[in-house]
Short mmCIF file of C-alpha atoms in Angstrom, two decimals:
data_model
loop_
_atom_site.label_atom_id
_atom_site.label_comp_id
_atom_site.label_asym_id
_atom_site.label_seq_id
_atom_site.Cartn_x
_atom_site.Cartn_y
_atom_site.Cartn_z
CA MET A 1489 -58.76 -57.29 0.75
CA SER A 1490 -57.60 -60.26 -1.32
CA THR A 1491 -59.74 -61.21 -4.29
CA PRO A 1492 -60.26 -64.98 -4.66
CA GLY A 1493 -58.44 -66.29 -7.71
CA SER A 1494 -56.48 -63.10 -8.30
CA PRO A 1495 -52.73 -63.50 -8.82
CA ARG A 1496 -50.44 -62.89 -5.88
CA GLY A 1497 -46.78 -62.22 -6.15
CA VAL A 1498 -43.43 -60.90 -5.04
CA LEU A 1499 -41.42 -58.13 -6.63
CA PHE A 1500 -37.71 -58.64 -6.05
CA ASP A 1501 -35.15 -55.90 -6.26
CA VAL A 1502 -32.00 -57.48 -7.71
CA ASP A 1503 -28.78 -55.56 -6.92
CA GLY A 1504 -27.91 -56.14 -3.26
CA THR A 1505 -31.04 -58.21 -2.70
CA LEU A 1506 -30.50 -61.22 -4.96
CA ILE A 1507 -27.01 -60.40 -6.25
CA ASP A 1508 -24.13 -59.54 -3.90
CA SER A 1509 -23.23 -56.33 -5.71
CA SER A 1510 -23.85 -53.35 -3.42
CA TYR A 1511 -20.21 -52.88 -2.51
CA LEU A 1512 -19.10 -53.44 -6.10
CA HIS A 1513 -21.39 -50.58 -7.11
CA THR A 1514 -19.98 -48.46 -4.30
CA VAL A 1515 -16.41 -48.92 -5.50
CA ALA A 1516 -17.42 -48.34 -9.14
CA TRP A 1517 -19.13 -45.06 -8.23
CA TRP A 1518 -16.12 -44.02 -6.10
CA HIS A 1519 -13.77 -44.51 -9.05
CA ALA A 1520 -16.20 -42.78 -11.43
CA PHE A 1521 -16.37 -39.70 -9.23
CA ASN A 1522 -12.60 -39.67 -8.80
CA GLN A 1523 -12.08 -39.80 -12.56
CA LYS A 1524 -13.94 -36.47 -12.79
CA GLY A 1525 -12.09 -34.90 -9.88
CA TRP A 1526 -14.70 -35.44 -7.17
CA ASP A 1527 -13.61 -36.85 -3.81
CA VAL A 1528 -16.72 -38.58 -2.46
CA PRO A 1529 -16.35 -40.91 0.56
CA MET A 1530 -17.45 -44.50 0.01
CA SER A 1531 -19.55 -44.36 3.17
CA ARG A 1532 -21.77 -41.68 1.61
CA ILE A 1533 -22.00 -43.55 -1.67
CA HIS A 1534 -22.96 -46.87 -0.09
CA ARG A 1535 -26.01 -45.49 1.70
CA LEU A 1536 -27.39 -44.27 -1.64
CA ILE A 1537 -26.91 -47.50 -3.61
CA GLY A 1538 -30.30 -48.51 -4.96
CA MET A 1539 -31.20 -44.93 -5.82
CA GLY A 1540 -31.28 -43.99 -9.49
CA SER A 1541 -28.05 -42.67 -11.00
CA GLU A 1542 -29.33 -39.13 -11.55
CA GLN A 1543 -30.66 -38.86 -8.01
CA LEU A 1544 -27.50 -40.40 -6.53
CA ILE A 1545 -25.27 -37.90 -8.32
CA ASP A 1546 -27.55 -35.04 -7.23
CA GLU A 1547 -27.32 -36.16 -3.61
CA LEU A 1548 -23.53 -36.43 -3.62
CA LEU A 1549 -22.35 -33.46 -5.68
CA PRO A 1550 -22.88 -29.70 -5.16
CA ALA A 1551 -25.98 -28.17 -6.71
CA ASP A 1552 -23.91 -25.52 -8.49
CA ARG A 1553 -21.64 -28.05 -10.26
CA ASP A 1554 -21.17 -28.34 -14.00
CA ARG A 1555 -23.97 -30.80 -14.75
CA ASP A 1556 -22.52 -31.56 -18.17
CA GLN A 1557 -20.31 -34.07 -16.33
CA ASP A 1558 -23.20 -36.06 -14.88
CA ALA A 1559 -23.81 -38.33 -17.86
CA SER A 1560 -20.13 -39.19 -18.19
CA ILE A 1561 -19.94 -40.01 -14.46
CA GLY A 1562 -22.88 -42.37 -14.86
CA ASP A 1563 -21.33 -43.95 -17.94
CA ALA A 1564 -18.02 -44.40 -16.11
CA HIS A 1565 -19.80 -46.16 -13.26
CA GLY A 1566 -21.47 -48.51 -15.72
CA SER A 1567 -18.19 -49.36 -17.43
CA LEU A 1568 -16.38 -49.90 -14.15
CA PHE A 1569 -19.16 -52.11 -12.79
CA SER A 1570 -19.29 -54.19 -15.98
CA VAL A 1571 -15.81 -55.53 -15.22
CA HIS A 1572 -17.42 -57.52 -12.40
CA TRP A 1573 -20.21 -59.10 -14.44
CA PRO A 1574 -18.48 -62.46 -14.99
CA GLY A 1575 -17.93 -62.87 -11.25
CA LEU A 1576 -21.36 -61.83 -9.99
CA LYS A 1577 -22.79 -64.20 -7.40
CA PRO A 1578 -26.23 -64.57 -5.79
CA THR A 1579 -26.66 -63.54 -2.18
CA ARG A 1580 -26.97 -66.41 0.30
CA GLY A 1581 -30.20 -68.31 -0.30
CA ALA A 1582 -31.39 -66.09 -3.17
CA VAL A 1583 -31.88 -68.84 -5.76
CA GLU A 1584 -33.63 -71.14 -3.30
CA LEU A 1585 -35.92 -68.33 -2.14
CA LEU A 1586 -37.01 -67.51 -5.67
CA ARG A 1587 -37.80 -71.15 -6.33
CA ARG A 1588 -39.70 -71.49 -3.05
CA CYS A 1589 -41.86 -68.50 -3.94
CA ALA A 1590 -42.73 -70.05 -7.29
CA GLU A 1591 -43.46 -73.41 -5.64
CA GLU A 1592 -45.89 -71.65 -3.31
CA GLY A 1593 -47.78 -70.30 -6.30
CA LEU A 1594 -46.53 -66.73 -6.14
CA ALA A 1595 -45.74 -64.80 -9.30
CA VAL A 1596 -42.04 -63.92 -9.15
CA VAL A 1597 -41.07 -60.64 -10.81
CA LEU A 1598 -37.60 -59.12 -10.93
CA ALA A 1599 -37.96 -55.35 -10.58
CA SER A 1600 -34.57 -53.86 -11.36
CA SER A 1601 -33.67 -50.25 -12.14
CA SER A 1602 -30.46 -51.40 -13.85
CA ASN A 1603 -30.11 -51.36 -17.62
CA ALA A 1604 -30.93 -54.40 -19.71
CA ALA A 1605 -27.30 -55.50 -20.11
CA GLU A 1606 -26.67 -55.43 -16.35
CA VAL A 1607 -29.92 -57.27 -15.66
CA ALA A 1608 -28.96 -59.92 -18.22
CA ALA A 1609 -25.66 -60.47 -16.40
CA MET A 1610 -27.47 -60.80 -13.08
CA ARG A 1611 -30.03 -63.21 -14.55
CA THR A 1612 -27.16 -65.36 -15.79
CA ALA A 1613 -25.73 -65.45 -12.27
CA LEU A 1614 -29.11 -66.40 -10.78
CA ASP A 1615 -30.07 -68.97 -13.46
CA VAL A 1616 -33.74 -69.01 -12.46
CA ASP A 1617 -35.47 -67.81 -15.60
CA ASP A 1618 -37.71 -70.88 -15.49
CA VAL A 1619 -39.52 -69.57 -12.38
CA LEU A 1620 -39.81 -65.91 -13.38
CA THR A 1621 -43.16 -64.42 -14.34
CA ALA A 1622 -41.67 -61.16 -15.60
CA VAL A 1623 -38.58 -58.96 -15.51
CA THR A 1624 -38.40 -55.16 -15.64
CA THR A 1625 -35.38 -52.96 -16.30
CA ALA A 1626 -34.55 -49.26 -16.44
CA THR A 1627 -36.21 -48.92 -19.85
CA ASP A 1628 -39.58 -49.75 -18.26
CA ALA A 1629 -39.52 -46.74 -15.92
CA GLU A 1630 -39.45 -43.02 -16.68
CA HIS A 1631 -38.06 -42.21 -13.23
CA SER A 1632 -35.84 -44.39 -11.02
CA LYS A 1633 -36.07 -45.07 -7.29
CA PRO A 1634 -37.08 -43.58 -4.94
CA GLU A 1635 -39.84 -42.83 -7.46
CA PRO A 1636 -42.21 -45.83 -7.73
CA ASP A 1637 -42.14 -46.22 -11.53
CA ILE A 1638 -40.14 -49.46 -11.66
CA PHE A 1639 -42.44 -51.20 -9.18
CA ALA A 1640 -45.51 -49.90 -10.99
CA ALA A 1641 -44.11 -51.39 -14.20
CA ALA A 1642 -43.37 -54.66 -12.41
CA LEU A 1643 -46.92 -54.88 -11.03
CA GLU A 1644 -48.29 -54.38 -14.53
CA ALA A 1645 -45.87 -56.89 -16.06
CA GLY A 1646 -46.85 -59.51 -13.49
CA GLY A 1647 -50.58 -58.78 -13.67
CA LEU A 1648 -50.50 -58.00 -9.96
CA ARG A 1649 -52.35 -55.65 -7.62
CA PRO A 1650 -50.55 -53.77 -4.80
CA GLU A 1651 -52.60 -55.37 -2.05
CA GLU A 1652 -51.79 -58.86 -3.36
CA THR A 1653 -48.06 -58.20 -3.60
CA VAL A 1654 -44.98 -57.73 -1.45
CA VAL A 1655 -41.63 -56.18 -2.38
CA VAL A 1656 -38.35 -57.69 -1.20
CA GLY A 1657 -35.47 -55.20 -1.23
CA ASP A 1658 -32.26 -54.22 0.50
CA ALA A 1659 -32.32 -50.41 0.29
CA ARG A 1660 -34.46 -47.73 1.92
CA TRP A 1661 -35.24 -46.53 -1.63
CA ASP A 1662 -36.99 -49.85 -2.31
CA VAL A 1663 -39.14 -49.30 0.76
CA VAL A 1664 -39.94 -45.68 -0.08
CA ALA A 1665 -40.83 -46.49 -3.69
CA ALA A 1666 -43.04 -49.43 -2.72
CA ARG A 1667 -44.88 -47.44 -0.03
CA ARG A 1668 -45.86 -44.86 -2.62
CA LEU A 1669 -47.78 -47.63 -4.38
CA GLY A 1670 -49.24 -49.11 -1.20
CA VAL A 1671 -47.07 -52.23 -1.39
CA ASP A 1672 -45.53 -53.72 1.76
CA THR A 1673 -41.77 -54.26 1.75
CA VAL A 1674 -39.67 -56.96 3.39
CA GLY A 1675 -36.21 -55.53 4.03
CA LEU A 1676 -33.03 -57.58 3.74
CA GLY A 1677 -29.63 -56.78 5.24
CA SER A 1678 -27.76 -58.31 2.29
CA GLY A 1679 -26.95 -54.90 0.86
CA GLY A 1680 -25.37 -53.64 4.07
CA ILE A 1681 -28.19 -51.35 5.24
CA SER A 1682 -29.22 -51.70 8.88
CA GLU A 1683 -32.49 -53.10 10.17
CA ALA A 1684 -33.15 -49.80 11.96
CA GLU A 1685 -32.88 -47.78 8.75
CA LEU A 1686 -35.05 -50.14 6.72
CA ARG A 1687 -37.73 -50.30 9.40
CA GLU A 1688 -37.62 -46.54 9.84
CA ALA A 1689 -38.29 -46.22 6.10
CA GLY A 1690 -41.35 -48.47 6.53
CA ALA A 1691 -40.28 -52.09 6.00
CA VAL A 1692 -42.86 -54.42 7.57
CA GLU A 1693 -40.27 -57.13 8.34
CA TYR A 1694 -36.50 -57.53 8.24
CA TYR A 1695 -34.24 -60.53 7.62
CA ALA A 1696 -30.47 -60.71 7.41
CA ASP A 1697 -30.45 -62.09 3.87
CA PRO A 1698 -32.54 -64.29 1.52
CA GLN A 1699 -31.44 -67.41 3.39
CA ALA A 1700 -32.81 -66.05 6.67
CA LEU A 1701 -36.09 -65.18 4.93
CA LEU A 1702 -36.23 -68.64 3.38
CA GLU A 1703 -35.72 -70.30 6.77
CA ALA A 1704 -38.53 -68.19 8.26
CA PHE A 1705 -40.71 -68.42 5.14
CA ASP A 1706 -43.77 -70.00 6.74
CA GLY A 1707 -44.21 -67.06 9.13
CA SER A 1708 -43.24 -64.35 6.67
CA PRO A 1709 -45.32 -61.84 4.69
CA LEU A 1710 -44.50 -63.90 1.58
CA ALA A 1711 -46.27 -66.94 3.01
CA ARG A 1712 -49.25 -64.78 3.97
CA ARG A 1713 -49.50 -63.62 0.35
CA ALA A 1714 -49.35 -67.21 -0.85
CA ALA A 1715 -52.01 -68.43 1.59
#
């Protein structure tokens, strides 16, 4: 149950949720795999965006591969994705949704598994640092999604309790990670993952993108946390 006076908040995944980058990551991974001689279909890559790099590579490449390549594949993805940093754009309604959450008295925490440089580029695109309570990056988590470490770090950074918090994310890995901490997740379609898949993973609600969530805010789990 809610504790009177205790902080309530929202943990936002960033890539694909607040920044329109899921397909940019897909293409960057596709090129990175190709550079090392691996032919991995984009359709397989896209469904795993949001998962940590090590887990993503494990899912897509044979178990008996030469794992000495893994780090260089991850580095190549990072370099290829960085080309897009100057052109990164928020998803529809993302900025307005973040500001609405803050106006409603919710602590707003960005919970990203990306490295600090990528998160800095995304924060520049969002330009909402004035409403953020905290920001977490890959350095704050020992293990990446679907492990819950990044959300656990975000809860601590925001001074939040699981029962007083909701996660907003676009990938099934957001939902899985949040559930392991007992945090409800609102799923968004802005990363290209279907409502059926997000609900099947355990999302309590689904909206097409941040704009759709903003328009339905008063009846959403976010409003119930703010109440």
